[in-house]
């Protein structure tokens, strides 16, 4: 009997583990560039393109959220935010952006698929070191 119960416990544990406790899959920046297509209607990653409907995302990692100068449409939630964007945090947030920050003005369903989300983060990391894509 124990032979069956133990694997079941492991299985249920793996399924119910919250997203922040899971290691993201390895991402691929080239695939992530395509995933970013859904974000590009509102965001640019090239510094010279400036802000769009959403703030520019060049070198977004390491920046305090909601503080980029020249972007006037931050929500109250983001304006008052006190955290720094890290790849891990963004990975968790983008699973369901409205769930983490319901007061945000970002109208996006995010990227629920873990692999596609990891690819997107990898692309944003690359966009942080290159001047142009
Ligand atoms: C419909 C437009 C829209 C789409 C689509 C969109 N965003 Fe946004 N994004 C915004 C707006 C507006 C904000 C500012 C949110 C706020 O202040 O509440 C924002 C904020 C952000 C921020 C925080 C920037 C900062 O300066 O703190 C990041 C990171 C971000 N978006 C990433 C993404 C990614 C990745 C996607 C694609 C999955 C995406 N966004 C899709 C409009 C959009």
Short mmCIF file of N, CA and C and ligand atoms in Angstrom, two decimals:
data_model
loop_
_atom_site.label_atom_id
_atom_site.label_comp_id
_atom_site.label_asym_id
_atom_site.label_seq_id
_atom_site.Cartn_x
_atom_site.Cartn_y
_atom_site.Cartn_z
N UNK A 1 0.83 -1.20 0.00
CA UNK A 1 0.00 0.00 0.00
C UNK A 1 0.87 1.27 0.00
N UNK A 2 1.87 1.30 0.91
CA UNK A 2 2.75 2.47 1.00
C UNK A 2 3.42 2.77 -0.34
N UNK A 3 3.64 1.68 -1.08
CA UNK A 3 4.31 1.85 -2.37
C UNK A 3 3.52 2.78 -3.28
N UNK A 4 2.20 2.80 -3.08
CA UNK A 4 1.36 3.64 -3.94
C UNK A 4 1.11 5.02 -3.33
N UNK A 5 0.97 5.02 -2.01
CA UNK A 5 0.64 6.29 -1.36
C UNK A 5 1.78 7.30 -1.52
N UNK A 6 3.01 6.84 -1.34
CA UNK A 6 4.12 7.78 -1.37
C UNK A 6 4.24 8.52 -2.71
N UNK A 7 4.21 7.77 -3.84
CA UNK A 7 4.25 8.51 -5.12
C UNK A 7 3.06 9.45 -5.28
N UNK A 8 1.90 9.07 -4.77
CA UNK A 8 0.72 9.94 -4.88
C UNK A 8 0.95 11.26 -4.14
N UNK A 9 1.53 11.14 -2.95
CA UNK A 9 1.81 12.35 -2.17
C UNK A 9 2.77 13.25 -2.94
N UNK A 10 3.78 12.66 -3.53
CA UNK A 10 4.75 13.44 -4.32
C UNK A 10 4.05 14.12 -5.49
N UNK A 11 3.17 13.37 -6.16
CA UNK A 11 2.48 13.89 -7.34
C UNK A 11 1.59 15.07 -6.96
N UNK A 12 0.80 14.89 -5.91
CA UNK A 12 -0.10 15.96 -5.48
C UNK A 12 0.72 17.18 -5.06
N UNK A 13 1.84 16.93 -4.38
CA UNK A 13 2.71 18.02 -3.96
C UNK A 13 3.22 18.80 -5.15
N UNK A 14 3.61 18.08 -6.21
CA UNK A 14 4.15 18.74 -7.40
C UNK A 14 3.08 19.57 -8.08
N UNK A 15 1.85 19.07 -8.10
CA UNK A 15 0.78 19.79 -8.81
C UNK A 15 0.37 21.04 -8.03
N UNK A 16 0.29 20.91 -6.71
CA UNK A 16 -0.24 22.02 -5.92
C UNK A 16 0.83 23.03 -5.51
N UNK A 17 2.11 22.73 -5.82
CA UNK A 17 3.17 23.66 -5.45
C UNK A 17 2.91 25.02 -6.10
N UNK A 18 2.90 26.11 -5.34
CA UNK A 18 2.62 27.42 -5.93
C UNK A 18 3.68 27.79 -6.96
N UNK A 19 3.32 28.66 -7.91
CA UNK A 19 4.20 28.94 -9.03
C UNK A 19 5.54 29.52 -8.58
N UNK A 20 5.56 30.30 -7.50
CA UNK A 20 6.82 30.92 -7.07
C UNK A 20 7.79 29.92 -6.47
N UNK A 21 7.28 28.71 -6.14
CA UNK A 21 8.18 27.70 -5.59
C UNK A 21 8.74 26.80 -6.67
N UNK A 22 8.30 27.00 -7.91
CA UNK A 22 8.76 26.15 -8.99
C UNK A 22 9.91 26.81 -9.73
N UNK A 23 10.85 25.98 -10.16
CA UNK A 23 11.94 26.49 -10.98
C UNK A 23 11.40 26.74 -12.39
N UNK A 24 11.63 27.92 -12.95
CA UNK A 24 11.17 28.14 -14.33
C UNK A 24 11.93 27.22 -15.28
N UNK A 25 11.29 26.79 -16.37
CA UNK A 25 12.02 26.01 -17.37
C UNK A 25 13.08 26.89 -18.03
N UNK A 26 14.05 26.26 -18.70
CA UNK A 26 15.08 27.03 -19.39
C UNK A 26 14.46 27.76 -20.59
N UNK A 27 14.73 29.05 -20.70
CA UNK A 27 14.11 29.85 -21.76
C UNK A 27 14.99 30.00 -22.98
N UNK A 28 14.39 30.38 -24.09
CA UNK A 28 15.11 30.59 -25.34
C UNK A 28 14.74 31.97 -25.88
N UNK A 29 15.74 32.86 -25.97
CA UNK A 29 15.48 34.26 -26.32
C UNK A 29 14.89 34.40 -27.72
N UNK A 30 15.32 33.56 -28.63
CA UNK A 30 14.82 33.66 -30.02
C UNK A 30 13.33 33.35 -30.07
N UNK A 31 12.93 32.29 -29.36
CA UNK A 31 11.49 31.99 -29.28
C UNK A 31 10.77 33.09 -28.53
N UNK A 32 11.42 33.62 -27.51
CA UNK A 32 10.81 34.67 -26.69
C UNK A 32 10.54 35.94 -27.47
N UNK A 33 11.34 36.18 -28.49
CA UNK A 33 11.13 37.36 -29.34
C UNK A 33 9.74 37.29 -29.97
N UNK A 34 9.32 36.09 -30.34
CA UNK A 34 8.00 35.92 -30.93
C UNK A 34 6.91 36.07 -29.87
N UNK A 35 7.16 35.53 -28.68
CA UNK A 35 6.18 35.67 -27.59
C UNK A 35 5.98 37.15 -27.29
N UNK A 36 7.06 37.93 -27.39
CA UNK A 36 6.98 39.36 -27.09
C UNK A 36 6.06 40.11 -28.06
N UNK A 37 5.73 39.49 -29.18
CA UNK A 37 4.80 40.10 -30.13
C UNK A 37 3.52 40.55 -29.45
N UNK A 38 3.05 39.79 -28.46
CA UNK A 38 1.81 40.13 -27.75
C UNK A 38 1.99 41.36 -26.87
N UNK A 39 3.21 41.68 -26.52
CA UNK A 39 3.49 42.81 -25.62
C UNK A 39 3.82 44.05 -26.44
N UNK A 40 4.26 43.81 -27.67
CA UNK A 40 4.82 44.88 -28.49
C UNK A 40 3.79 45.93 -28.90
N UNK A 41 2.51 45.58 -28.86
CA UNK A 41 1.49 46.59 -29.15
C UNK A 41 1.58 47.71 -28.11
N UNK A 42 2.12 47.42 -26.97
CA UNK A 42 2.19 48.43 -25.90
C UNK A 42 3.61 48.74 -25.43
N UNK A 43 4.57 47.87 -25.71
CA UNK A 43 5.93 48.07 -25.18
C UNK A 43 6.99 47.95 -26.26
N UNK A 44 8.00 48.80 -26.19
CA UNK A 44 9.21 48.64 -27.00
C UNK A 44 10.35 48.20 -26.10
N UNK A 45 11.32 47.49 -26.69
CA UNK A 45 12.52 47.13 -25.93
C UNK A 45 13.72 47.93 -26.41
N UNK A 46 13.58 48.60 -27.56
CA UNK A 46 14.69 49.40 -28.07
C UNK A 46 14.67 50.75 -27.37
N UNK A 47 15.80 51.17 -26.81
CA UNK A 47 15.81 52.42 -26.03
C UNK A 47 15.38 53.63 -26.86
N UNK A 48 15.79 53.68 -28.13
CA UNK A 48 15.48 54.87 -28.94
C UNK A 48 14.00 54.97 -29.30
N UNK A 49 13.23 53.91 -29.11
CA UNK A 49 11.80 53.95 -29.43
C UNK A 49 10.99 54.63 -28.32
N UNK A 50 11.54 54.74 -27.15
CA UNK A 50 10.84 55.41 -26.06
C UNK A 50 9.63 54.63 -25.55
N UNK A 51 8.71 55.34 -24.94
CA UNK A 51 7.53 54.69 -24.37
C UNK A 51 6.44 54.55 -25.42
N UNK A 52 5.54 53.62 -25.18
CA UNK A 52 4.39 53.40 -26.05
C UNK A 52 3.16 53.55 -25.16
N UNK A 53 2.13 52.71 -25.35
CA UNK A 53 1.01 52.70 -24.40
C UNK A 53 1.50 52.21 -23.04
N UNK A 54 2.57 51.45 -23.06
CA UNK A 54 3.23 50.99 -21.84
C UNK A 54 4.64 51.54 -21.83
N UNK A 55 5.31 51.49 -20.67
CA UNK A 55 6.68 52.02 -20.58
C UNK A 55 7.69 51.20 -21.37
N UNK A 56 8.81 51.81 -21.74
CA UNK A 56 9.88 51.11 -22.45
C UNK A 56 10.47 50.02 -21.55
N UNK A 57 10.84 48.89 -22.16
CA UNK A 57 11.33 47.76 -21.35
C UNK A 57 12.82 47.49 -21.54
N UNK A 58 13.54 48.42 -22.12
CA UNK A 58 14.98 48.23 -22.23
C UNK A 58 15.61 48.28 -20.84
N UNK A 59 16.47 47.28 -20.54
CA UNK A 59 17.13 47.21 -19.22
C UNK A 59 16.13 47.31 -18.07
N UNK A 60 14.99 46.63 -18.20
CA UNK A 60 13.96 46.72 -17.16
C UNK A 60 14.41 46.01 -15.87
N UNK A 61 15.22 44.95 -16.01
CA UNK A 61 15.66 44.23 -14.80
C UNK A 61 16.63 45.10 -14.01
N UNK A 62 16.35 45.18 -12.71
CA UNK A 62 17.17 46.02 -11.85
C UNK A 62 16.54 47.38 -11.61
N UNK A 63 15.49 47.71 -12.36
CA UNK A 63 14.81 49.00 -12.14
C UNK A 63 13.71 48.83 -11.10
N UNK A 64 13.45 49.89 -10.34
CA UNK A 64 12.31 49.88 -9.43
C UNK A 64 11.06 50.04 -10.28
N UNK A 65 10.05 49.25 -10.02
CA UNK A 65 8.82 49.26 -10.83
C UNK A 65 8.12 50.62 -10.78
N UNK A 66 7.56 51.00 -11.90
CA UNK A 66 6.67 52.16 -11.94
C UNK A 66 7.34 53.51 -11.80
N UNK A 67 8.64 53.63 -12.15
CA UNK A 67 9.33 54.90 -11.89
C UNK A 67 10.01 55.50 -13.11
N UNK A 68 9.72 55.00 -14.32
CA UNK A 68 10.46 55.50 -15.47
C UNK A 68 9.98 56.89 -15.86
N UNK A 69 10.95 57.78 -16.04
CA UNK A 69 10.56 59.15 -16.35
C UNK A 69 10.02 59.23 -17.77
N UNK A 70 9.07 60.12 -17.97
CA UNK A 70 8.50 60.30 -19.30
C UNK A 70 7.29 59.43 -19.56
N UNK A 71 7.02 58.47 -18.69
CA UNK A 71 5.81 57.65 -18.86
C UNK A 71 4.78 58.11 -17.83
N UNK A 72 3.67 58.67 -18.32
CA UNK A 72 2.72 59.34 -17.42
C UNK A 72 1.50 58.49 -17.08
N UNK A 73 1.49 57.24 -17.52
CA UNK A 73 0.25 56.46 -17.34
C UNK A 73 0.37 55.33 -16.33
N UNK A 74 1.36 55.43 -15.43
CA UNK A 74 1.45 54.41 -14.39
C UNK A 74 0.21 54.49 -13.50
N UNK A 75 -0.27 53.32 -13.06
CA UNK A 75 -1.36 53.27 -12.10
C UNK A 75 -0.82 53.71 -10.73
N UNK A 76 -1.73 53.97 -9.83
CA UNK A 76 -1.35 54.31 -8.45
C UNK A 76 -0.53 53.15 -7.85
N UNK A 77 -0.96 51.93 -8.16
CA UNK A 77 -0.28 50.73 -7.65
C UNK A 77 1.20 50.73 -8.04
N UNK A 78 1.47 51.00 -9.32
CA UNK A 78 2.85 50.95 -9.78
C UNK A 78 3.63 52.18 -9.33
N UNK A 79 2.94 53.32 -9.29
CA UNK A 79 3.61 54.54 -8.83
C UNK A 79 4.15 54.37 -7.42
N UNK A 80 3.39 53.63 -6.60
CA UNK A 80 3.80 53.47 -5.20
C UNK A 80 4.62 52.21 -4.96
N UNK A 81 4.86 51.45 -6.01
CA UNK A 81 5.58 50.17 -5.85
C UNK A 81 6.99 50.41 -5.32
N UNK A 82 7.48 49.48 -4.51
CA UNK A 82 8.80 49.62 -3.88
C UNK A 82 9.70 48.45 -4.21
N UNK A 83 9.41 47.76 -5.29
CA UNK A 83 10.22 46.56 -5.59
C UNK A 83 10.99 46.74 -6.89
N UNK A 84 12.05 45.92 -6.99
CA UNK A 84 12.91 45.94 -8.17
C UNK A 84 12.54 44.75 -9.06
N UNK A 85 12.48 45.00 -10.37
CA UNK A 85 12.16 43.91 -11.29
C UNK A 85 13.32 42.93 -11.39
N UNK A 86 13.05 41.66 -11.11
CA UNK A 86 14.02 40.59 -11.33
C UNK A 86 13.38 39.62 -12.32
N UNK A 87 14.20 38.80 -12.99
CA UNK A 87 13.62 37.81 -13.91
C UNK A 87 12.61 36.89 -13.21
N UNK A 88 12.94 36.47 -11.99
CA UNK A 88 12.06 35.54 -11.28
C UNK A 88 10.71 36.19 -10.96
N UNK A 89 10.76 37.42 -10.47
CA UNK A 89 9.53 38.12 -10.12
C UNK A 89 8.66 38.34 -11.35
N UNK A 90 9.31 38.72 -12.45
CA UNK A 90 8.53 38.97 -13.66
C UNK A 90 7.92 37.67 -14.19
N UNK A 91 8.68 36.58 -14.03
CA UNK A 91 8.16 35.27 -14.43
C UNK A 91 6.88 34.95 -13.67
N UNK A 92 6.89 35.20 -12.39
CA UNK A 92 5.71 34.91 -11.55
C UNK A 92 4.57 35.85 -11.90
N UNK A 93 4.87 37.14 -12.05
CA UNK A 93 3.85 38.16 -12.33
C UNK A 93 3.13 37.88 -13.65
N UNK A 94 3.90 37.53 -14.66
CA UNK A 94 3.33 37.41 -16.01
C UNK A 94 2.46 36.16 -16.19
N UNK A 95 2.43 35.29 -15.18
CA UNK A 95 1.51 34.16 -15.31
C UNK A 95 0.08 34.68 -15.34
N UNK A 96 -0.17 35.73 -14.55
CA UNK A 96 -1.51 36.33 -14.48
C UNK A 96 -1.37 37.73 -13.88
N UNK A 97 -0.99 38.71 -14.70
CA UNK A 97 -0.63 40.04 -14.18
C UNK A 97 -1.72 40.67 -13.31
N UNK A 98 -2.98 40.51 -13.69
CA UNK A 98 -4.05 41.17 -12.96
C UNK A 98 -4.25 40.55 -11.57
N UNK A 99 -3.85 39.31 -11.42
CA UNK A 99 -4.02 38.64 -10.12
C UNK A 99 -3.06 39.23 -9.09
N UNK A 100 -1.81 39.52 -9.50
CA UNK A 100 -0.83 40.02 -8.55
C UNK A 100 -1.05 41.51 -8.25
N UNK A 101 -1.38 42.28 -9.29
CA UNK A 101 -1.60 43.72 -9.11
C UNK A 101 -2.95 44.10 -9.73
N UNK A 102 -4.06 43.85 -9.01
CA UNK A 102 -5.39 44.11 -9.59
C UNK A 102 -5.57 45.59 -9.95
N UNK A 103 -4.86 46.47 -9.30
CA UNK A 103 -5.02 47.90 -9.57
C UNK A 103 -4.20 48.39 -10.75
N UNK A 104 -3.48 47.50 -11.40
CA UNK A 104 -2.61 47.92 -12.49
C UNK A 104 -3.40 48.32 -13.72
N UNK A 105 -2.83 49.24 -14.49
CA UNK A 105 -3.49 49.70 -15.72
C UNK A 105 -3.03 48.88 -16.92
N UNK A 106 -2.25 47.82 -16.69
CA UNK A 106 -1.77 47.00 -17.81
C UNK A 106 -2.83 45.96 -18.19
N UNK A 107 -3.44 46.19 -19.35
CA UNK A 107 -4.48 45.28 -19.82
C UNK A 107 -3.84 44.12 -20.59
N UNK A 108 -3.41 43.13 -19.88
CA UNK A 108 -2.79 41.97 -20.53
C UNK A 108 -3.13 40.72 -19.75
N UNK A 109 -3.39 39.65 -20.47
CA UNK A 109 -3.67 38.37 -19.82
C UNK A 109 -2.37 37.67 -19.46
N UNK A 110 -1.24 38.29 -19.80
CA UNK A 110 0.04 37.68 -19.49
C UNK A 110 0.32 36.49 -20.39
N UNK A 111 1.20 35.61 -19.90
CA UNK A 111 1.61 34.44 -20.66
C UNK A 111 1.51 33.24 -19.72
N UNK A 112 0.36 32.58 -19.67
CA UNK A 112 0.15 31.50 -18.69
C UNK A 112 1.07 30.29 -18.90
N UNK A 113 1.49 30.04 -20.13
CA UNK A 113 2.30 28.85 -20.39
C UNK A 113 3.73 29.03 -19.86
N UNK A 114 4.20 28.14 -18.96
CA UNK A 114 5.50 28.31 -18.31
C UNK A 114 6.67 28.39 -19.30
N UNK A 115 6.67 27.54 -20.33
CA UNK A 115 7.79 27.54 -21.29
C UNK A 115 7.82 28.84 -22.09
N UNK A 116 6.66 29.27 -22.57
CA UNK A 116 6.61 30.52 -23.34
C UNK A 116 6.99 31.71 -22.47
N UNK A 117 6.60 31.64 -21.19
CA UNK A 117 6.93 32.72 -20.27
C UNK A 117 8.44 32.77 -20.02
N UNK A 118 9.04 31.60 -19.86
CA UNK A 118 10.49 31.54 -19.65
C UNK A 118 11.22 32.06 -20.89
N UNK A 119 10.70 31.74 -22.08
CA UNK A 119 11.30 32.23 -23.32
C UNK A 119 11.23 33.76 -23.36
N UNK A 120 10.07 34.29 -22.98
CA UNK A 120 9.88 35.74 -22.98
C UNK A 120 10.86 36.44 -22.05
N UNK A 121 11.05 35.87 -20.85
CA UNK A 121 11.98 36.46 -19.88
C UNK A 121 13.41 36.45 -20.46
N UNK A 122 13.76 35.36 -21.13
CA UNK A 122 15.09 35.25 -21.73
C UNK A 122 15.28 36.35 -22.79
N UNK A 123 14.22 36.58 -23.55
CA UNK A 123 14.28 37.65 -24.56
C UNK A 123 14.45 39.02 -23.89
N UNK A 124 13.71 39.24 -22.81
CA UNK A 124 13.82 40.54 -22.12
C UNK A 124 15.21 40.71 -21.50
N UNK A 125 15.81 39.60 -21.06
CA UNK A 125 17.19 39.68 -20.54
C UNK A 125 18.13 40.10 -21.67
N UNK A 126 17.94 39.51 -22.83
CA UNK A 126 18.80 39.85 -23.97
C UNK A 126 18.59 41.31 -24.36
N UNK A 127 17.34 41.74 -24.30
CA UNK A 127 17.02 43.13 -24.65
C UNK A 127 17.65 44.09 -23.65
N UNK A 128 18.12 43.56 -22.55
CA UNK A 128 18.75 44.41 -21.54
C UNK A 128 20.21 44.66 -21.85
N UNK A 129 20.82 43.82 -22.66
CA UNK A 129 22.24 44.00 -22.93
C UNK A 129 22.51 44.49 -24.35
N UNK A 130 21.57 44.24 -25.25
CA UNK A 130 21.76 44.70 -26.62
C UNK A 130 21.08 46.04 -26.81
N UNK A 131 21.65 46.86 -27.65
CA UNK A 131 21.05 48.16 -27.92
C UNK A 131 19.85 48.03 -28.85
N UNK A 132 19.89 47.08 -29.76
CA UNK A 132 18.76 46.90 -30.68
C UNK A 132 18.54 45.42 -30.91
N UNK A 133 17.33 45.05 -31.26
CA UNK A 133 17.01 43.64 -31.50
C UNK A 133 17.09 43.34 -32.98
C1 LIG B 1 -2.55 46.86 -23.66
C2 LIG B 1 -1.22 47.34 -23.40
C3 LIG B 1 -0.21 46.43 -22.74
C4 LIG B 1 0.12 45.13 -23.07
C5 LIG B 1 -0.46 44.24 -24.17
C6 LIG B 1 1.22 44.76 -22.18
N1 LIG B 1 1.51 45.80 -21.34
FE1 LIG B 1 2.97 45.83 -19.93
N2 LIG B 1 2.32 47.63 -19.26
C7 LIG B 1 1.29 48.37 -19.83
C8 LIG B 1 0.98 49.50 -18.98
C9 LIG B 1 -0.09 50.55 -19.22
C10 LIG B 1 1.88 49.42 -17.90
C11 LIG B 1 1.91 50.29 -16.65
C12 LIG B 1 1.10 49.49 -15.63
C13 LIG B 1 0.71 50.23 -14.38
O1 LIG B 1 1.21 51.33 -14.12
O2 LIG B 1 -0.15 49.70 -13.64
C14 LIG B 1 2.73 48.25 -18.12
C15 LIG B 1 3.77 47.85 -17.29
C16 LIG B 1 4.66 46.82 -17.57
C17 LIG B 1 5.88 46.56 -16.87
C18 LIG B 1 6.44 47.37 -15.70
C19 LIG B 1 7.33 48.48 -16.24
C20 LIG B 1 7.89 49.41 -15.18
O3 LIG B 1 8.43 50.46 -15.56
O4 LIG B 1 7.77 49.10 -13.98
C21 LIG B 1 6.44 45.46 -17.45
C22 LIG B 1 7.74 44.79 -17.04
C23 LIG B 1 5.56 45.04 -18.50
N3 LIG B 1 4.49 45.89 -18.55
C24 LIG B 1 5.77 43.92 -19.30
C25 LIG B 1 4.85 43.46 -20.24
C26 LIG B 1 4.99 42.23 -20.98
C27 LIG B 1 6.19 41.29 -20.88
C28 LIG B 1 3.88 42.10 -21.77
C29 LIG B 1 3.51 40.96 -22.71
C30 LIG B 1 3.19 39.71 -22.05
C31 LIG B 1 3.05 43.27 -21.54
N4 LIG B 1 3.67 44.07 -20.61
C32 LIG B 1 1.85 43.53 -22.20
C33 LIG B 1 0.63 48.07 -21.00
C34 LIG B 1 0.66 46.83 -21.64
#
